[in-house]
Coordinates of N, CA and C and ligand atoms in Angstrom, one line a residue:
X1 N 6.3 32.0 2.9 CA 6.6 31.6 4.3 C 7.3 30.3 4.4
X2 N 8.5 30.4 5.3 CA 9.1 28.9 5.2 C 8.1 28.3 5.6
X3 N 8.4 26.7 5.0 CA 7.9 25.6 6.1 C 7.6 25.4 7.5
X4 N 6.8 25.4 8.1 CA 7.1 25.0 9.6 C 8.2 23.8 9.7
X5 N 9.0 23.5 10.8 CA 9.7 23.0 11.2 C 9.6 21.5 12.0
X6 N 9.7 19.8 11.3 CA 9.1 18.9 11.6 C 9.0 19.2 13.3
X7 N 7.7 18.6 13.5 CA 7.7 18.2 15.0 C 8.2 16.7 15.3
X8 N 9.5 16.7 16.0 CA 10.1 15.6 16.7 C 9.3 15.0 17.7
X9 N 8.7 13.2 17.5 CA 8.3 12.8 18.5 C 9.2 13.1 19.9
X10 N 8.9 13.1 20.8 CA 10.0 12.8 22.0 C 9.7 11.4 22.4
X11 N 11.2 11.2 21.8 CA 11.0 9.8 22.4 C 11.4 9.4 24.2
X12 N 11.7 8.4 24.4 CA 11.7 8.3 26.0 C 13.1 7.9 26.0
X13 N 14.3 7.6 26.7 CA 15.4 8.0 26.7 C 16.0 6.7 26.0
X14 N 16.7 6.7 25.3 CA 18.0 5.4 24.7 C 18.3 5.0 25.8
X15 N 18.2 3.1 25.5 CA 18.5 2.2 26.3 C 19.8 2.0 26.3
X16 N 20.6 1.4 26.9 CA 22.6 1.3 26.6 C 22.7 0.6 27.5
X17 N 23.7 0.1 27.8 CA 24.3 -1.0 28.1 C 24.4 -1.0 29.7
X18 N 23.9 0.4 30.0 CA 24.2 0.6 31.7 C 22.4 0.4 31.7
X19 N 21.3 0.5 31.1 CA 20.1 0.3 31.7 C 19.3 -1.0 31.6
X20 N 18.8 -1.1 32.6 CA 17.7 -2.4 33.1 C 17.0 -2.5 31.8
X21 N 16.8 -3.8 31.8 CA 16.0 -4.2 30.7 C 14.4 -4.2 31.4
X22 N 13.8 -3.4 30.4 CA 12.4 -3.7 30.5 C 11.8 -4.8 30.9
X23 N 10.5 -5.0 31.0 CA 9.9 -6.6 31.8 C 9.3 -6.9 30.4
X24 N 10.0 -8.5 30.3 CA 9.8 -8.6 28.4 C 8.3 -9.5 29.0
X25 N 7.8 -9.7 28.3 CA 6.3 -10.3 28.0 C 5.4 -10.2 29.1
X26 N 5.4 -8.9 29.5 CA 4.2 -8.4 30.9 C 3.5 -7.8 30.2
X27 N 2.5 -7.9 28.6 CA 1.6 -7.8 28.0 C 1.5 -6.2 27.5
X28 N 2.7 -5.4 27.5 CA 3.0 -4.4 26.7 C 3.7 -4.9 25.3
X29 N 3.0 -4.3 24.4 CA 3.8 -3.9 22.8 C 4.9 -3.3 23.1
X30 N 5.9 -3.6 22.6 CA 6.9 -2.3 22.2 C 7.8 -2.4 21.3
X31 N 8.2 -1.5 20.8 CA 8.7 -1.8 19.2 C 10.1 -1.2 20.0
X32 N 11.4 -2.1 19.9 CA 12.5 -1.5 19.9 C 12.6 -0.8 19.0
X33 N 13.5 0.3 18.8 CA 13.7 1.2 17.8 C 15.2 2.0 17.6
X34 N 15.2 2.9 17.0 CA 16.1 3.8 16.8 C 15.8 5.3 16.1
X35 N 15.9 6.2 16.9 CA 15.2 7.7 15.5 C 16.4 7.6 14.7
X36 N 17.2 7.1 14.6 CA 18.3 7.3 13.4 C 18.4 6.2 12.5
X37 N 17.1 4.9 12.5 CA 17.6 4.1 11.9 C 16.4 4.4 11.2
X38 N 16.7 4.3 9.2 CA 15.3 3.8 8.5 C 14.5 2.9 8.5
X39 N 15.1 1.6 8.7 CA 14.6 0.7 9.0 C 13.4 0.6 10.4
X40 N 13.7 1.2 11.2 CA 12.9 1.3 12.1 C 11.7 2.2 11.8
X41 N 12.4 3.2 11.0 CA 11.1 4.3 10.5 C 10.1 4.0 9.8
X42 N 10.0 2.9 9.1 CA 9.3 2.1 8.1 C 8.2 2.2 9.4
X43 N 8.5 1.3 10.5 CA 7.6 0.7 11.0 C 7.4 1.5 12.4
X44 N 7.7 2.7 12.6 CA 7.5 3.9 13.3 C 6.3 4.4 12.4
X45 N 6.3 5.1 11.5 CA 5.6 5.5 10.3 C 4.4 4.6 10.1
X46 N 4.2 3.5 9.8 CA 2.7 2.7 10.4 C 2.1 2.7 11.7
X47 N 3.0 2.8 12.8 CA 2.4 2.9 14.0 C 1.5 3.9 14.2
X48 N 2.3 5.0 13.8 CA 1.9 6.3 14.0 C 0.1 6.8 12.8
X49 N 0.6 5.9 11.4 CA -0.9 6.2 10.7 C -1.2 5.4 11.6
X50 N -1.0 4.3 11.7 CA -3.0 3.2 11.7 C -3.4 4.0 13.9
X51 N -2.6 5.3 13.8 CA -2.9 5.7 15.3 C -2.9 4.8 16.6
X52 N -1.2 4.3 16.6 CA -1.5 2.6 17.7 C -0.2 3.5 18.4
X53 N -0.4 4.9 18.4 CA 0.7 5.3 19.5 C 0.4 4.7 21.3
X54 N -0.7 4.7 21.9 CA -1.0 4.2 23.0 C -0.8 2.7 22.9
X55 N -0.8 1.9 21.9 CA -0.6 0.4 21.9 C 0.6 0.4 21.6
X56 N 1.9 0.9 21.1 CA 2.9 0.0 20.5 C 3.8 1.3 21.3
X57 N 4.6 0.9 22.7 CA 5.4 1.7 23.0 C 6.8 1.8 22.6
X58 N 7.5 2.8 21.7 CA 8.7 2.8 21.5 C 9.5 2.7 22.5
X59 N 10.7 1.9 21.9 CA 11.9 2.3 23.6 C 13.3 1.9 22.7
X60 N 13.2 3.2 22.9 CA 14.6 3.5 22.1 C 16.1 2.5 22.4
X61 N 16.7 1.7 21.6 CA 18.2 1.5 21.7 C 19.2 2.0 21.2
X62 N 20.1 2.0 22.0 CA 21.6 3.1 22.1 C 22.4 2.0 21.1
X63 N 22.6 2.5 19.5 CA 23.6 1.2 18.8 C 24.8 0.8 19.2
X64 N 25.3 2.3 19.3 CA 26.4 2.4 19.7 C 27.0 1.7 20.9
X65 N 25.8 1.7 21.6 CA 26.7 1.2 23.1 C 25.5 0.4 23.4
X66 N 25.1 -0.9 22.9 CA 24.2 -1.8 23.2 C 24.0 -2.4 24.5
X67 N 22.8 -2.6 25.3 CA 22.2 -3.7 26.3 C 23.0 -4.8 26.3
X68 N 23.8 -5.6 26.9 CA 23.8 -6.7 26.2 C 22.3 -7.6 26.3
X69 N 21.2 -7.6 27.5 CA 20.2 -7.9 27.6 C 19.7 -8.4 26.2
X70 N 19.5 -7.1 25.3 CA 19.0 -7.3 24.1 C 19.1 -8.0 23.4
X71 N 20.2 -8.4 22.6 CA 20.6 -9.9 22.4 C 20.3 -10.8 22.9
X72 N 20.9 -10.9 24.3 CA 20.7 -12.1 24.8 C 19.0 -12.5 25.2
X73 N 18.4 -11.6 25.2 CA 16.9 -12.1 26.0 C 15.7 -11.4 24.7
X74 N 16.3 -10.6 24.5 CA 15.1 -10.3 23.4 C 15.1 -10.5 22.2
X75 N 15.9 -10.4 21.3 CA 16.4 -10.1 19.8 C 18.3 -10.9 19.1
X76 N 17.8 -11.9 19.2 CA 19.5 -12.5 19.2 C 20.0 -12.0 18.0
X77 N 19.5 -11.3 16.7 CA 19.8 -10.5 15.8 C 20.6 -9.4 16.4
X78 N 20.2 -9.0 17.1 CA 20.6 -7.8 17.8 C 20.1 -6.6 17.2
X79 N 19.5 -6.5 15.9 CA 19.2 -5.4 15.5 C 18.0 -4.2 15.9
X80 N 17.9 -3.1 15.3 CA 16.1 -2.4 15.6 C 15.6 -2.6 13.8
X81 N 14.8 -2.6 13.6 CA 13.5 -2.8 14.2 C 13.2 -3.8 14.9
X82 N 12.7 -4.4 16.2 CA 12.2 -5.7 16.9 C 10.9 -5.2 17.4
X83 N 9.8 -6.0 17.2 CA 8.5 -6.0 18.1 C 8.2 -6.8 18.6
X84 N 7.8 -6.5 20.3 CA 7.5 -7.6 21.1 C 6.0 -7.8 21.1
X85 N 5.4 -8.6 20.8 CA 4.1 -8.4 21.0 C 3.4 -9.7 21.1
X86 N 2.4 -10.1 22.0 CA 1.4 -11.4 22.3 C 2.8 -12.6 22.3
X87 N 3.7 -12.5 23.4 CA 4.6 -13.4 23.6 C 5.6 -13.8 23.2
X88 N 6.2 -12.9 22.1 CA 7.0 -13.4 20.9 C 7.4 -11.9 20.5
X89 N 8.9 -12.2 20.1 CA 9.9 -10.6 19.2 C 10.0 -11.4 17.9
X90 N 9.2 -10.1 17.0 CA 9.5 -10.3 15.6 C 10.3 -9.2 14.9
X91 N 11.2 -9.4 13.9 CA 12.1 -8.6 13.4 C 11.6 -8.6 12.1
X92 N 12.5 -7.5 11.5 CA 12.3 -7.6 10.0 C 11.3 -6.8 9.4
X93 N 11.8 -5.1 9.2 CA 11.3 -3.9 8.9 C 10.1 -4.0 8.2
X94 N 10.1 -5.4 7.1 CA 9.4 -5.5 5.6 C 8.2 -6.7 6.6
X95 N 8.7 -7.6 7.6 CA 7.5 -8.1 7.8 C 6.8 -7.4 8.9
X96 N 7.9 -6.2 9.7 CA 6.6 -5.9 10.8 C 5.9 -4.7 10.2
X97 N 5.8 -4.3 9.1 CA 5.0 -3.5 8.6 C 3.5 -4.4 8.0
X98 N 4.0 -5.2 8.1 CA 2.9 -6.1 7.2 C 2.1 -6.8 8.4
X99 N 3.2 -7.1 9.6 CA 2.7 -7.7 10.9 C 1.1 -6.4 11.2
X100 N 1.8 -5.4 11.5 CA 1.1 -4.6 12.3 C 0.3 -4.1 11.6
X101 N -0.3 -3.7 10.3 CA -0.8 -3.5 9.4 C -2.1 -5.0 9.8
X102 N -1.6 -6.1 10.1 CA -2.7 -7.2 9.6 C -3.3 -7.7 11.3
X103 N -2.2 -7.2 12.5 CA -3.0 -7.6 13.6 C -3.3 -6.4 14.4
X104 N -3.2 -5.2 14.2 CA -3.8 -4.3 15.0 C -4.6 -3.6 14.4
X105 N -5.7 -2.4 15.3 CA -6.5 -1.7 15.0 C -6.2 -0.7 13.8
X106 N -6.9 0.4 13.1 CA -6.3 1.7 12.4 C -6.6 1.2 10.9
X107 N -6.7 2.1 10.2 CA -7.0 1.8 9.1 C -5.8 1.0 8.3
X108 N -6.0 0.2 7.2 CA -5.6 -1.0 6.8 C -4.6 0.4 5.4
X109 N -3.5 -0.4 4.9 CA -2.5 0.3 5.1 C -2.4 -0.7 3.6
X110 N -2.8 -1.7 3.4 CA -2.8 -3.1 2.1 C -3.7 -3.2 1.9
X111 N -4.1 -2.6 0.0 CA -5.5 -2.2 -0.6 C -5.3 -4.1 -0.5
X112 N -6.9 -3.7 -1.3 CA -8.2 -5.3 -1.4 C -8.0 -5.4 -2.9
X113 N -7.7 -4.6 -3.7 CA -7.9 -4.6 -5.1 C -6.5 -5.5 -5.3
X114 N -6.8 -6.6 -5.8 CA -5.3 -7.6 -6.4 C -4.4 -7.0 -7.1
X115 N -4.6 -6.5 -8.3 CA -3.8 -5.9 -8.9 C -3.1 -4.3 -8.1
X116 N -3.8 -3.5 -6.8 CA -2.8 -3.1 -6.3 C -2.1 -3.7 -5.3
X117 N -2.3 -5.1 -5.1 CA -1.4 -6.1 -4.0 C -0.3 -6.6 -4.4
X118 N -0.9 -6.6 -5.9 CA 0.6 -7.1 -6.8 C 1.6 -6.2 -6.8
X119 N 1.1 -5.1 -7.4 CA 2.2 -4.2 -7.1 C 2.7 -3.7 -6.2
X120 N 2.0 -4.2 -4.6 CA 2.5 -3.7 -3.7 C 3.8 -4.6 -3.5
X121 N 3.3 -6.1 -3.5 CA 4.6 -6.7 -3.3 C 5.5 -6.9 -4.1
X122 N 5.5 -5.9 -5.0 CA 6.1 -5.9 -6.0 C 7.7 -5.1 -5.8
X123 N 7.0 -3.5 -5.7 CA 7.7 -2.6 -5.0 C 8.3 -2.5 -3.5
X124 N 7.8 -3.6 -2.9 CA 8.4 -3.7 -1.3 C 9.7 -5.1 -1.9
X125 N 9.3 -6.0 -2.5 CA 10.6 -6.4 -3.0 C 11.2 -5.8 -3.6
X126 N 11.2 -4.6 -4.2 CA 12.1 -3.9 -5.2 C 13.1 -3.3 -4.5
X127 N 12.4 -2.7 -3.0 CA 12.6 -1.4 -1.8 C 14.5 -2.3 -1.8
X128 N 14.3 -3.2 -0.9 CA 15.7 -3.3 -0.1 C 17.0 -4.1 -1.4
X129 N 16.4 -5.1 -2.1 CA 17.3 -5.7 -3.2 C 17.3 -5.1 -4.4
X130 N 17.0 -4.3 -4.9 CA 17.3 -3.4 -5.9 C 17.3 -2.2 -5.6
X131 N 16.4 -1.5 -5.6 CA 16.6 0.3 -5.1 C 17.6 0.8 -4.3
X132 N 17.4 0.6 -2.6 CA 18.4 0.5 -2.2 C 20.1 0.5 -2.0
X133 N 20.4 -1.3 -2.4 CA 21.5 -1.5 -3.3 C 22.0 -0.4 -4.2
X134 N 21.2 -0.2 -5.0 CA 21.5 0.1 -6.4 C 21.6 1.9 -5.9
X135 N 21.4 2.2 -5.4 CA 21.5 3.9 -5.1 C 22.8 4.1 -4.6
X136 N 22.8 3.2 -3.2 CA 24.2 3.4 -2.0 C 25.2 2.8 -3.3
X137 N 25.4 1.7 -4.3 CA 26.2 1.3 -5.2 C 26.8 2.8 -6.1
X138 N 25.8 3.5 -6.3 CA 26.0 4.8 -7.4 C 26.6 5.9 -6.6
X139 N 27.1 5.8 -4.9 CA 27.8 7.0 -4.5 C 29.3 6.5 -4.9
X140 N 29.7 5.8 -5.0 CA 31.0 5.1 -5.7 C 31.4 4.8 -6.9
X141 N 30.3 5.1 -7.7 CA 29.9 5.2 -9.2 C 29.7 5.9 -10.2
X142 N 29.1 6.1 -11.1 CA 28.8 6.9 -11.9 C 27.1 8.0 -11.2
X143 N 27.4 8.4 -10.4 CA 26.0 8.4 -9.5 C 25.1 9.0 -9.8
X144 N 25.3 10.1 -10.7 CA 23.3 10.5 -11.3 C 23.0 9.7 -12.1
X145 N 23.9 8.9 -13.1 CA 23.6 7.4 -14.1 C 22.7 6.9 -13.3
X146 N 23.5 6.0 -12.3 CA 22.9 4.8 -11.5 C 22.1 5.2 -10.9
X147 N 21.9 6.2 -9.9 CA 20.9 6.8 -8.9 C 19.8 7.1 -9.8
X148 N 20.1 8.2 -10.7 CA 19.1 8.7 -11.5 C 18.0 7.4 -12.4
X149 N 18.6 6.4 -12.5 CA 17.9 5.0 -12.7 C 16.7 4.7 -12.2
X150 N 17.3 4.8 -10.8 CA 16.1 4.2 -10.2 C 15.2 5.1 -9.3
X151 N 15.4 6.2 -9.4 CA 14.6 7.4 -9.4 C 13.5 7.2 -10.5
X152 N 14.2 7.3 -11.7 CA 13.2 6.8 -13.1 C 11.9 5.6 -13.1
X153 N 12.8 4.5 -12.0 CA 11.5 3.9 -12.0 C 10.3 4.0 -10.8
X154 N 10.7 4.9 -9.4 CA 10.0 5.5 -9.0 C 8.8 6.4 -10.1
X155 N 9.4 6.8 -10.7 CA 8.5 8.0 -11.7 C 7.4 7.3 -11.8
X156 N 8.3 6.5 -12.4 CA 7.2 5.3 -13.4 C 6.3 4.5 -12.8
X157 N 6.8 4.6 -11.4 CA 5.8 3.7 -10.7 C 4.5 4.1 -10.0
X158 N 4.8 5.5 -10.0 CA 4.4 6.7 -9.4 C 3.1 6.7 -10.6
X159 N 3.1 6.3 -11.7 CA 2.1 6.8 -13.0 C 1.3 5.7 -12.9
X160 N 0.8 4.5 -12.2 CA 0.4 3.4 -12.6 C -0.9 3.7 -11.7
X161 N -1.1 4.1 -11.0 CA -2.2 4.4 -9.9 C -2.8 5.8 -10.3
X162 N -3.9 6.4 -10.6 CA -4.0 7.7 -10.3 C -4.9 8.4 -9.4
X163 N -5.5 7.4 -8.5 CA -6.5 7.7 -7.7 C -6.0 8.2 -6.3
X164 N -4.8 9.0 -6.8 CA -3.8 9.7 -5.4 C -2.3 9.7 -5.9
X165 N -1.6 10.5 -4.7 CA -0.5 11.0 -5.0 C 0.6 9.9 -5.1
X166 N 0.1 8.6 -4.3 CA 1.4 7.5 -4.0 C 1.5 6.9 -4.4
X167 N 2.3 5.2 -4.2 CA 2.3 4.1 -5.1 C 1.1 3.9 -5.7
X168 N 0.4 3.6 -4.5 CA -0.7 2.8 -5.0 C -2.0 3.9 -5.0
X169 N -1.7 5.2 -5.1 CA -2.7 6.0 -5.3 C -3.2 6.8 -3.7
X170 N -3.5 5.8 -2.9 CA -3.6 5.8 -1.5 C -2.4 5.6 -1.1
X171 N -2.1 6.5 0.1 CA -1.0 6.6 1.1 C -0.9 4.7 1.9
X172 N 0.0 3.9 1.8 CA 0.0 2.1 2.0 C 1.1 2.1 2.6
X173 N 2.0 0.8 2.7 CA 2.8 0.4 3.2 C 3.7 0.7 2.5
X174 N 3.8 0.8 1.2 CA 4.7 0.9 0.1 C 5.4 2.3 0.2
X175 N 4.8 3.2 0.4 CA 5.1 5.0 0.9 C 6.0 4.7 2.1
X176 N 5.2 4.0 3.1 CA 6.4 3.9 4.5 C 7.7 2.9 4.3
X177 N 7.3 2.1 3.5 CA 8.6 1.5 3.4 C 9.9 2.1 2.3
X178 N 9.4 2.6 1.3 CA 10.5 3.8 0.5 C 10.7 4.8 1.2
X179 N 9.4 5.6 2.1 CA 9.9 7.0 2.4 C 11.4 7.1 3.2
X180 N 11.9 6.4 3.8 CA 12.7 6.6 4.9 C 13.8 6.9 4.3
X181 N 13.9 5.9 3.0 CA 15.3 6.0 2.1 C 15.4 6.9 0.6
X182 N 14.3 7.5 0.2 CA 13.8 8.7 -0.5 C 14.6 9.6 0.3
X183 N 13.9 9.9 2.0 CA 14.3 11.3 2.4 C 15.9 11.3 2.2
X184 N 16.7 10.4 3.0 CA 18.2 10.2 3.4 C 18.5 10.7 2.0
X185 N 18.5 9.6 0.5 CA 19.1 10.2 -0.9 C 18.9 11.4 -1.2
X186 N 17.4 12.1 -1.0 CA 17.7 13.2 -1.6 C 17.9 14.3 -1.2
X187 N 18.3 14.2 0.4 CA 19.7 15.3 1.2 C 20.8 15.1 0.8
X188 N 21.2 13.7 0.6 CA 22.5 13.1 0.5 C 23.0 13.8 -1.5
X189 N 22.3 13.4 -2.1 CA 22.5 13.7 -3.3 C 22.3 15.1 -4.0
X190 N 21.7 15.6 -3.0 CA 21.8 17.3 -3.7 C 22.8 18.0 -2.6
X191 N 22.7 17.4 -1.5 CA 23.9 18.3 -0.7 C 25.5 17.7 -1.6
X192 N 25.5 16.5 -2.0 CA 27.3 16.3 -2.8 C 27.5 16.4 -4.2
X193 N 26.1 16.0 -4.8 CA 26.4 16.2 -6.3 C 25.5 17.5 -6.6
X194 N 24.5 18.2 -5.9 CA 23.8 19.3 -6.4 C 22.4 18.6 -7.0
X195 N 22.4 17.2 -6.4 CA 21.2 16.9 -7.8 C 19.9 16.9 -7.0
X196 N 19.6 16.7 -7.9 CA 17.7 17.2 -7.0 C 16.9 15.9 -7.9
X197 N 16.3 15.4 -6.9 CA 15.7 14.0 -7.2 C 14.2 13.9 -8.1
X198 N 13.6 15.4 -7.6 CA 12.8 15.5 -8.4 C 12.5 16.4 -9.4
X199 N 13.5 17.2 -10.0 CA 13.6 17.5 -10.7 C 13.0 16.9 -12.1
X200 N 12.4 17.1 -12.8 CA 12.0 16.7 -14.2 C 11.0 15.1 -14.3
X201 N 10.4 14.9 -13.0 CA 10.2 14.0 -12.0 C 8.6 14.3 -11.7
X202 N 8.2 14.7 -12.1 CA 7.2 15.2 -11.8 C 6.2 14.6 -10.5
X203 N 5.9 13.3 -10.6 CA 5.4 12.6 -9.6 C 5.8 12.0 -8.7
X204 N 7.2 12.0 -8.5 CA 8.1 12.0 -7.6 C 7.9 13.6 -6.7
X205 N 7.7 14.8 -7.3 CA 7.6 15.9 -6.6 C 6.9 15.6 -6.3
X206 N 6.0 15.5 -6.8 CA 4.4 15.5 -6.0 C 4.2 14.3 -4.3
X207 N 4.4 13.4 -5.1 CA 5.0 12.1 -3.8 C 5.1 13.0 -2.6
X208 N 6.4 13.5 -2.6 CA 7.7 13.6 -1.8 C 6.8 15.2 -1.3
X209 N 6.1 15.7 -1.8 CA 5.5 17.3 -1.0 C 4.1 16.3 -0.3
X210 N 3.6 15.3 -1.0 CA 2.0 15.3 -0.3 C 2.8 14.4 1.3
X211 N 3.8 13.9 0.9 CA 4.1 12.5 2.4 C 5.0 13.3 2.9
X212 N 5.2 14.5 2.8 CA 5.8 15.7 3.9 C 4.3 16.2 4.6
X213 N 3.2 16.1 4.2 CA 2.4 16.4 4.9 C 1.7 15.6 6.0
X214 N 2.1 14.2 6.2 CA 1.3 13.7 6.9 C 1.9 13.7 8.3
X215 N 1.1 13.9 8.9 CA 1.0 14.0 10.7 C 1.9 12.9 11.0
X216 N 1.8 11.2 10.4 CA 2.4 10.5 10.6 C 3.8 10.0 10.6
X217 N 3.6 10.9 9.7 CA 5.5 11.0 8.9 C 6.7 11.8 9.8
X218 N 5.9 13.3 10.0 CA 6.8 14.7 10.3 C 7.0 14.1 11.6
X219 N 6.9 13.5 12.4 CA 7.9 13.3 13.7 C 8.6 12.5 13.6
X220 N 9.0 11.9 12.1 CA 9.8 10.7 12.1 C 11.1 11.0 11.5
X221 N 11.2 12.2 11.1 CA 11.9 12.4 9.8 C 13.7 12.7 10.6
X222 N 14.3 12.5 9.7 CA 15.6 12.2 9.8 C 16.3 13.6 10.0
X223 N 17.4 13.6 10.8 CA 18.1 15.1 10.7 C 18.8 14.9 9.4
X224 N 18.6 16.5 8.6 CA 19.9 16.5 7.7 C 21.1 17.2 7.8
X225 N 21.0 17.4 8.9 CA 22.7 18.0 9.7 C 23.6 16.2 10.3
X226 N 23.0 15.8 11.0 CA 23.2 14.1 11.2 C 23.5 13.3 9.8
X227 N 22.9 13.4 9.0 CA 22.8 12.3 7.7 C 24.2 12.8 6.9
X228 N 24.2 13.4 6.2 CA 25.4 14.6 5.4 C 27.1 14.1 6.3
X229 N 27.1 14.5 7.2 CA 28.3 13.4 7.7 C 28.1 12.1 7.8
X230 N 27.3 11.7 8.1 CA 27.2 10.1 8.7 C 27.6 9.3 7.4
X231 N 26.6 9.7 6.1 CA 26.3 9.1 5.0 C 28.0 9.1 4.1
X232 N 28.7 10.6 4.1 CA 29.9 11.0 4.0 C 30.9 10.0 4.2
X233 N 30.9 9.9 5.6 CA 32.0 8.5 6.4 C 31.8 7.2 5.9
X234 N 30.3 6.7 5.9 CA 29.8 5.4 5.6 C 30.2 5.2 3.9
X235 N 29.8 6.3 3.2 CA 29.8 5.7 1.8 C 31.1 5.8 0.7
X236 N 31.8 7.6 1.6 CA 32.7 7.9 0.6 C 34.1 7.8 0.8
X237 N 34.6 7.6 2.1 CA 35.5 7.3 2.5 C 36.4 6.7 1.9
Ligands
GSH301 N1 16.9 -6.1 7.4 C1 16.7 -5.4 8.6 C2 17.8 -4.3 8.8 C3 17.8 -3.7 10.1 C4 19.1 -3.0 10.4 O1 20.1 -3.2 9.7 N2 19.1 -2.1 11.5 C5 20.3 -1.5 11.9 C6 20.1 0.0 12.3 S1 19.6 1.0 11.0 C7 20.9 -2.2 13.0 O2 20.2 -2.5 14.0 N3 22.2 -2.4 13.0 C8 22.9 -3.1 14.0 C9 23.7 -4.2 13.5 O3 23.7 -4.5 12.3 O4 24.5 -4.8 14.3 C10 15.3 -4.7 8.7 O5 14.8 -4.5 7.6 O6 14.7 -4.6 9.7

């Protein structure tokens, strides 16, 4: 039987440059966002485990055709992910996963055992300055070489824990902060080179089938009719 077919949050409509800016610090959460950006999905994907859908309201921004509001009064970055919360916009995919993880309710997302802390911050520095890099570098390159690399140390990293399918054994921050850029590569790389990421990968399969199952994830997940062009323009051009 196929798969069932992810369920899409509905989100509430994209903000753009023609709509009112929300009422910034009237004691609602809200995570600016984007369903097309990963970066945002890191920290969509925690909201959604530690169950703070009633506390952290999404409100979607239009990239393309930005607020200028947004900049100017909320996020002088201009980017998504932004969270407004207790008086103050904080950015930065890698800290508001750790933000929200350490000041809201839902189960805790960063084990207690040191040696899996280490590794956690281990592989969340690995996530954006190596992995990352080093993937999008290999569509211009030698690209199952390079790509196939750091897939390998996924594997590998994947073996150090065995008290579960994920990094750290338990589903953590480390899962939501790779998953976003896992899914995009391994549409992107088996739709142009044929390659299949987990092939010969074993716990990479495994990974990548158990964190398709979670309630938290499936309404986050990326189109692969959207990505396949997008990624096309952006990388190979
Ligand atoms: N380092 C940032 C990156 C965020 C980011 O680049 N977001 C993109 C959308 S996926 C964005 O807002 N781009 C708009 C821009 O760069 O002007 C994070 O981890 O949150």
């Amino acid at each position: 039987m196929a798969a069932p077919a992810a369920v899409q949050e509905v989100l509430p409509p994209y903000l753009d440059s023609t709509s009112e800016q929300p009422p910034l610090f009237d004691g609602t959460t809200r995570l600016y966002t984007s369903g097309k950006c990963p970066y945002a999905q890191r920290v969509w994907i925690v909201r959604n485990y530690k169950g703070l859908q009633d506390e952290i309201k999404l409100v979607p921004i239009d990239l393309q055709n930005r607020p200028a509001w947004y900049k100017e009064k909320v996020y002088p970055q201009n980017k998504v992910p932004a969270l407004e919360h207790n008086g103050k916009v904080i950015g930065e995919s890698l800290d508001l996963v750790k933000y929200i993880d350490a000041n809201f309710k839902g189960p805790s997302l960063f084990p207690d055992d040191p040696a899996k802390q280490k590794f956690a911050e281990e592989l969340i520095a690995y996530s954006d300055d190596t992995f990352l890099k080093n993937v999008v570098s290999s569509f211009k390159g030698d690209t199952i070489k390079q790509a196939g690399a750091e897939f390998d140390y996924l594997e590998n990293a994947l073996q150090k824990f065995d008290d579960g399918p994920f990094f750290l054994g338990q589903f953590s921050l480390v899962d939501a902060v790779y998953v976003p850029f896992i899914e995009r590569f391994q549409i992107f790389l088996q739709e142009v080179w044929s390659y299949d990421i987990t092939s010969g990968r074993p716990k990479l399969a495994a990974w990548v089938e158990e964190i398709n199952k979670l309630d938290a994830y499936k309404p986050t997940k990326c189109d692969p009719e959207q990505i396949v062009p997008q990624y096309k323009t952006r990388f190979l051009a």
